[in-house]
């Protein structure tokens, strides 16, 4: 299979979806942290979102590993992308960077 | 084998060990917190060992990959060629890139008496420009 095989594009789509979801939930968790440890002292959000984020991040790790071995990436880059999913806001930038620079672009299905 | 004991691989083994131990320690810490009455720590207690297991999984995969690479085996199983979709009636229609295929020449086609007769008729018309179709004498078989 060549580099622009549909398998890579499928893995990229799965990675992008879960990266976006994890990024959003991570932001919610960050807000929850501020509420819990800040002056508000309210742990409701953390208790709700914390467990969910843990499971979603597991899926994120699996999808990132899958993508990194299909492209394939060097080992360090895989670790970097995995860690990028834990940094609030930065995770969105990382997802864009991965899509634009670290995965070969798809060939259009119908090209003239 | 030597390939898994280079400095780079030593660092990876150590990293895997530290991360796994760290995940298990965090899981144990959450267990102690849960035992102290922090109820949401029960969930975290189960999640941390899973992360530790994932580290072991990745470490194992990388070791296998390096072994196969060292042995010169193909890293991926080549995918079988896709079956021609129109072969099976009722199969889902799949749109793909247009593919250039060799056109089958007339010589390779199966014998078709009807087509031969029609071609003979057309040839006769060409050979007799002034003739009407009704004047066609029929195919002369040799």
Coordinates of N, CA, C and O in Angstrom, one line a residue, chain A residues 3-111:
Chain A
X3 N 1.6 5.5 0.6 CA 1.5 6.3 1.8 C 0.1 6.9 1.9 O -0.4 7.2 3.0
X4 N -0.6 7.2 0.8 CA -1.9 7.8 0.9 C -3.0 6.8 0.9 O -4.1 7.0 0.4
X5 N -2.7 5.6 1.5 CA -3.7 4.6 1.5 C -4.9 5.0 2.3 O -4.8 5.8 3.3
X6 N -6.1 4.5 2.0 CA -7.3 4.8 2.8 C -7.2 4.5 4.3 O -7.8 5.1 5.1
X7 N -6.4 3.4 4.6 CA -6.2 3.0 6.0 C -5.7 4.2 6.8 O -6.1 4.4 7.9
X8 N -4.7 4.9 6.3 CA -4.1 6.0 7.0 C -5.1 7.1 7.2 O -5.3 7.7 8.2
X9 N -5.9 7.4 6.1 CA -6.9 8.5 6.2 C -8.0 8.1 7.2 O -8.4 9.0 8.0
X10 N -8.4 6.8 7.3 CA -9.3 6.4 8.3 C -8.8 6.6 9.7 O -9.5 7.1 10.6
X11 N -7.5 6.2 9.9 CA -6.9 6.4 11.2 C -6.8 7.8 11.6 O -7.0 8.2 12.7
X12 N -6.5 8.7 10.6 CA -6.4 10.1 10.8 C -7.8 10.7 11.3 O -7.9 11.5 12.2
X13 N -8.8 10.2 10.6 CA -10.2 10.7 11.0 C -10.5 10.3 12.4 O -11.0 11.2 13.2
X14 N -10.3 9.1 12.7 CA -10.5 8.6 14.1 C -9.7 9.4 15.1 O -10.3 9.9 16.1
X15 N -8.5 9.7 14.8 CA -7.6 10.4 15.7 C -8.2 11.9 15.9 O -8.2 12.4 17.0
X16 N -8.5 12.5 14.8 CA -9.0 13.9 14.8 C -10.3 14.0 15.7 O -10.4 14.9 16.5
X17 N -11.2 13.1 15.5 CA -12.5 13.1 16.2 C -12.2 13.0 17.7 O -12.6 13.8 18.5
X18 N -11.4 12.0 18.1 CA -11.2 11.7 19.5 C -10.3 12.9 20.1 O -10.5 13.3 21.3
X19 N -9.4 13.4 19.3 CA -8.6 14.5 19.8 C -9.4 15.7 20.1 O -9.2 16.4 21.1
X20 N -10.4 16.0 19.3 CA -11.3 17.1 19.5 C -12.1 16.9 20.7 O -12.2 17.8 21.6
X21 N -12.7 15.7 20.9 CA -13.5 15.4 22.0 C -12.7 15.5 23.3 O -13.1 16.2 24.3
X22 N -11.5 14.9 23.3 CA -10.7 14.9 24.5 C -10.3 16.4 24.8 O -10.2 16.8 26.0
X23 N -10.0 17.2 23.8 CA -9.6 18.6 24.0 C -10.8 19.3 24.7 O -10.5 20.1 25.6
X24 N -12.0 19.1 24.2 CA -13.1 19.8 24.8 C -13.3 19.4 26.3 O -13.5 20.2 27.2
X25 N -13.3 18.1 26.5 CA -13.5 17.5 27.9 C -12.4 18.0 28.8 O -12.6 18.3 30.0
X26 N -11.2 18.1 28.2 CA -10.1 18.6 29.0 C -10.3 20.0 29.5 O -10.0 20.4 30.6
X27 N -10.8 20.8 28.6 CA -11.1 22.2 28.9 C -12.2 22.3 30.0 O -12.0 23.0 31.0
X28 N -13.2 21.4 29.9 CA -14.2 21.3 31.0 C -13.6 20.9 32.3 O -13.9 21.5 33.4
X29 N -12.6 20.0 32.2 CA -11.9 19.5 33.4 C -11.1 20.7 34.0 O -11.0 20.8 35.3
X30 N -10.5 21.5 33.2 CA -9.7 22.6 33.7 C -10.6 23.6 34.4 O -10.2 24.1 35.5
X31 N -11.7 23.9 33.8 CA -12.7 24.8 34.5 C -13.1 24.2 35.8 O -13.1 24.9 36.8
X32 N -13.3 22.8 35.8 CA -13.7 22.2 37.1 C -12.6 22.3 38.1 O -12.9 22.5 39.3
X33 N -11.3 22.2 37.7 CA -10.2 22.3 38.6 C -10.2 23.7 39.2 O -9.9 23.9 40.4
X34 N -10.4 24.7 38.4 CA -10.4 26.1 38.9 C -11.5 26.3 39.9 O -11.3 26.9 41.0
X35 N -12.7 25.7 39.6 CA -13.8 25.8 40.6 C -13.5 25.1 41.9 O -13.9 25.5 42.9
X36 N -12.8 23.9 41.7 CA -12.6 23.1 42.9 C -11.5 23.7 43.8 O -11.7 23.8 45.1
X37 N -10.4 24.1 43.2 CA -9.3 24.5 44.0 C -9.3 26.0 44.2 O -8.4 26.6 44.9
X38 N -10.1 26.7 43.4 CA -10.2 28.2 43.6 C -11.1 28.6 44.7 O -11.5 27.7 45.6
X39 N -11.4 29.8 44.8 CA -12.2 30.3 45.9 C -13.6 29.7 45.9 O -14.3 29.7 47.0
X40 N -14.1 29.3 44.7 CA -15.5 28.7 44.7 C -15.6 27.4 45.5 O -16.6 27.1 46.1
X41 N -14.5 26.6 45.5 CA -14.4 25.4 46.3 C -15.6 24.4 46.0 O -16.3 23.9 46.9
X42 N -15.8 24.3 44.7 CA -17.0 23.4 44.2 C -16.4 22.3 43.4 O -15.9 22.5 42.3
X43 N -16.6 21.1 43.8 CA -15.9 19.9 43.2 C -16.9 19.2 42.2 O -16.5 18.1 41.7
X44 N -18.1 19.7 42.0 CA -19.1 19.0 41.2 C -18.6 18.7 39.8 O -18.7 17.5 39.3
X45 N -18.0 19.7 39.1 CA -17.6 19.5 37.7 C -16.5 18.5 37.7 O -16.5 17.6 36.8
X46 N -15.5 18.6 38.6 CA -14.4 17.6 38.5 C -14.9 16.2 38.8 O -14.5 15.2 38.1
X47 N -15.8 16.0 39.7 CA -16.4 14.7 39.9 C -17.1 14.1 38.7 O -17.1 12.9 38.5
X48 N -17.8 15.0 38.0 CA -18.5 14.5 36.8 C -17.6 14.2 35.7 O -17.7 13.2 35.0
X49 N -16.7 15.2 35.4 CA -15.9 15.1 34.1 C -14.7 14.2 34.3 O -14.2 13.6 33.3
X50 N -14.1 14.1 35.5 CA -12.8 13.5 35.7 C -12.8 12.0 35.2 O -11.9 11.7 34.5
X51 N -13.8 11.2 35.6 CA -13.7 9.8 35.2 C -13.9 9.7 33.7 O -13.2 8.9 33.0
X52 N -14.8 10.5 33.1 CA -15.1 10.5 31.7 C -13.8 10.8 30.9 O -13.4 10.1 29.9
X53 N -13.1 11.8 31.4 CA -11.9 12.2 30.7 C -10.9 11.1 30.7 O -10.2 10.9 29.7
X54 N -10.8 10.4 31.8 CA -9.8 9.3 31.9 C -10.1 8.2 30.8 O -9.2 7.8 30.1
X55 N -11.4 7.8 30.7 CA -11.7 6.8 29.7 C -11.5 7.4 28.2 O -11.0 6.7 27.4
X56 N -11.9 8.6 28.0 CA -11.7 9.2 26.7 C -10.2 9.3 26.3 O -9.8 9.0 25.2
X57 N -9.4 9.6 27.3 CA -8.0 9.7 27.0 C -7.4 8.4 26.7 O -6.5 8.3 25.9
X58 N -7.9 7.3 27.2 CA -7.5 5.9 26.8 C -7.8 5.7 25.3 O -6.9 5.2 24.6
X59 N -9.0 6.1 24.9 CA -9.3 5.9 23.5 C -8.3 6.8 22.6 O -7.9 6.4 21.6
X60 N -8.1 8.0 23.1 CA -7.2 8.9 22.4 C -5.8 8.2 22.2 O -5.2 8.3 21.2
X61 N -5.3 7.6 23.3 CA -4.0 7.0 23.2 C -4.0 5.8 22.2 O -3.1 5.7 21.4
X62 N -5.0 5.0 22.2 CA -5.1 3.9 21.3 C -5.2 4.5 19.8 O -4.4 4.0 18.9
X63 N -6.0 5.5 19.6 CA -6.1 6.0 18.2 C -4.8 6.7 17.8 O -4.4 6.5 16.6
X64 N -4.1 7.4 18.7 CA -2.8 8.0 18.3 C -1.8 6.9 18.0 O -1.1 7.0 17.0
X65 N -1.8 5.8 18.8 CA -0.8 4.8 18.5 C -1.1 4.1 17.2 O -0.2 3.9 16.4
X66 N -2.4 3.9 16.9 CA -2.8 3.3 15.6 C -2.3 4.2 14.4 O -1.7 3.7 13.5
X67 N -2.6 5.5 14.5 CA -2.2 6.4 13.5 C -0.7 6.4 13.3 O -0.2 6.4 12.2
X68 N 0.0 6.5 14.4 CA 1.4 6.6 14.4 C 2.1 5.4 13.7 O 3.1 5.5 13.1
X69 N 1.5 4.3 13.9 CA 2.1 3.1 13.3 C 1.6 2.8 11.8 O 2.2 2.0 11.1
X70 N 0.6 3.5 11.4 CA 0.2 3.4 10.0 C 0.9 4.4 9.1 O 1.1 4.1 7.9
X71 N 1.3 5.5 9.7 CA 1.9 6.5 8.8 C 3.3 6.1 8.2 O 3.4 6.2 7.0
X72 N 4.3 5.7 8.9 CA 4.5 5.6 10.3 C 5.4 6.8 10.8 O 6.1 7.3 10.1
X73 N 5.2 7.1 12.1 CA 6.0 8.1 12.8 C 7.2 7.5 13.5 O 7.1 6.4 13.9
X74 N 8.2 8.4 13.8 CA 9.2 8.0 14.7 C 8.6 7.8 16.1 O 7.6 8.5 16.4
X75 N 9.3 7.0 17.0 CA 8.8 6.8 18.3 C 8.5 8.0 19.1 O 7.5 8.2 19.8
X76 N 9.5 8.9 19.1 CA 9.4 10.1 19.9 C 8.3 11.0 19.5 O 7.6 11.6 20.3
X77 N 8.0 11.1 18.2 CA 6.9 11.9 17.7 C 5.5 11.3 18.3 O 4.7 12.1 18.7
X78 N 5.5 10.0 18.3 CA 4.2 9.4 18.8 C 4.0 9.8 20.3 O 2.9 10.2 20.7
X79 N 5.1 9.7 21.1 CA 5.0 10.1 22.5 C 4.6 11.6 22.6 O 3.8 11.9 23.5
X80 N 5.2 12.4 21.8 CA 4.9 13.8 21.8 C 3.4 14.1 21.6 O 2.8 14.8 22.3
X81 N 2.9 13.4 20.5 CA 1.5 13.6 20.2 C 0.6 13.1 21.3 O -0.4 13.7 21.7
X82 N 1.0 12.0 21.9 CA 0.2 11.5 23.1 C 0.2 12.4 24.2 O -0.9 12.7 24.8
X83 N 1.4 13.0 24.5 CA 1.4 14.0 25.6 C 0.7 15.3 25.3 O 0.1 15.9 26.2
X84 N 0.7 15.6 24.0 CA 0.0 16.9 23.6 C -1.5 16.9 23.9 O -2.1 17.9 24.2
X85 N -2.0 15.7 24.0 CA -3.5 15.5 24.3 C -3.8 15.9 25.8 O -4.9 15.9 26.2
X86 N -2.8 16.1 26.6 CA -3.0 16.4 28.0 C -2.9 17.9 28.4 O -3.1 18.2 29.5
X87 N -2.5 18.7 27.4 CA -2.3 20.1 27.6 C -3.5 20.9 27.2 O -3.8 20.8 26.0
X88 N -4.2 21.6 28.1 CA -5.4 22.4 27.6 C -5.0 23.4 26.5 O -3.9 23.9 26.6
X89 N -5.9 23.6 25.6 CA -5.8 24.5 24.5 C -4.7 24.0 23.5 O -5.0 23.9 22.3
X90 N -3.6 23.6 24.0 CA -2.5 23.2 23.1 C -2.9 22.0 22.3 O -2.4 21.8 21.1
X91 N -3.8 21.1 22.8 CA -4.2 19.9 22.2 C -4.8 20.2 20.8 O -4.6 19.5 19.9
X92 N -5.6 21.3 20.7 CA -6.2 21.7 19.5 C -5.2 22.0 18.4 O -5.3 21.6 17.2
X93 N -4.2 22.8 18.8 CA -3.1 23.2 17.9 C -2.4 22.0 17.5 O -2.1 21.8 16.3
X94 N -2.1 21.0 18.4 CA -1.4 19.8 18.0 C -2.1 19.0 17.0 O -1.6 18.5 16.1
X95 N -3.5 18.9 17.2 CA -4.3 18.2 16.2 C -4.2 18.8 14.8 O -4.0 18.0 13.8
X96 N -4.2 20.1 14.7 CA -4.0 20.7 13.4 C -2.7 20.5 12.8 O -2.5 20.2 11.6
X97 N -1.7 20.6 13.7 CA -0.3 20.4 13.2 C -0.1 18.9 12.7 O 0.5 18.7 11.6
X98 N -0.7 18.0 13.4 CA -0.6 16.6 13.0 C -1.2 16.4 11.6 O -0.7 15.8 10.7
X99 N -2.4 17.0 11.5 CA -3.2 16.8 10.3 C -2.5 17.4 9.1 O -2.5 16.9 8.0
X100 N -1.9 18.6 9.3 CA -1.3 19.3 8.2 C 0.1 18.9 7.8 O 0.5 19.0 6.6
X101 N 0.9 18.5 8.8 CA 2.3 18.3 8.5 C 2.8 16.9 8.7 O 3.8 16.5 8.2
X102 N 2.1 16.1 9.5 CA 2.7 14.8 9.9 C 1.9 13.6 9.3 O 2.3 12.5 9.5
X103 N 0.9 13.9 8.5 CA 0.2 12.8 7.8 C 0.2 13.2 6.3 O -0.2 14.3 6.0
X104 N 0.6 12.3 5.4 CA 0.5 12.7 4.0 C -0.9 13.0 3.6 O -1.8 12.3 4.0
X105 N -1.0 14.0 2.7 CA -2.4 14.4 2.3 C -3.0 13.3 1.5 O -2.4 12.6 0.8
X106 N -4.4 13.3 1.6 CA -5.1 12.3 0.8 C -5.2 12.7 -0.7 O -5.2 13.9 -1.0
X107 N -5.2 11.7 -1.5 CA -5.4 11.9 -2.9 C -6.9 12.0 -3.2 O -7.6 11.2 -2.7
X108 N -7.3 13.0 -3.9 CA -8.8 13.1 -4.2 C -9.3 11.8 -4.9 O -8.5 11.2 -5.7
X109 N -10.5 11.4 -4.6 CA -11.0 10.2 -5.1 C -11.1 10.3 -6.6 O -10.8 9.3 -7.3
X110 N -11.6 11.4 -7.1 CA -11.7 11.6 -8.6 C -10.8 12.7 -9.0 O -11.1 13.9 -8.7
X111 N -9.7 12.4 -9.6 CA -8.8 13.5 -10.1 C -8.8 13.6 -11.6 O -8.8 12.6 -12.3

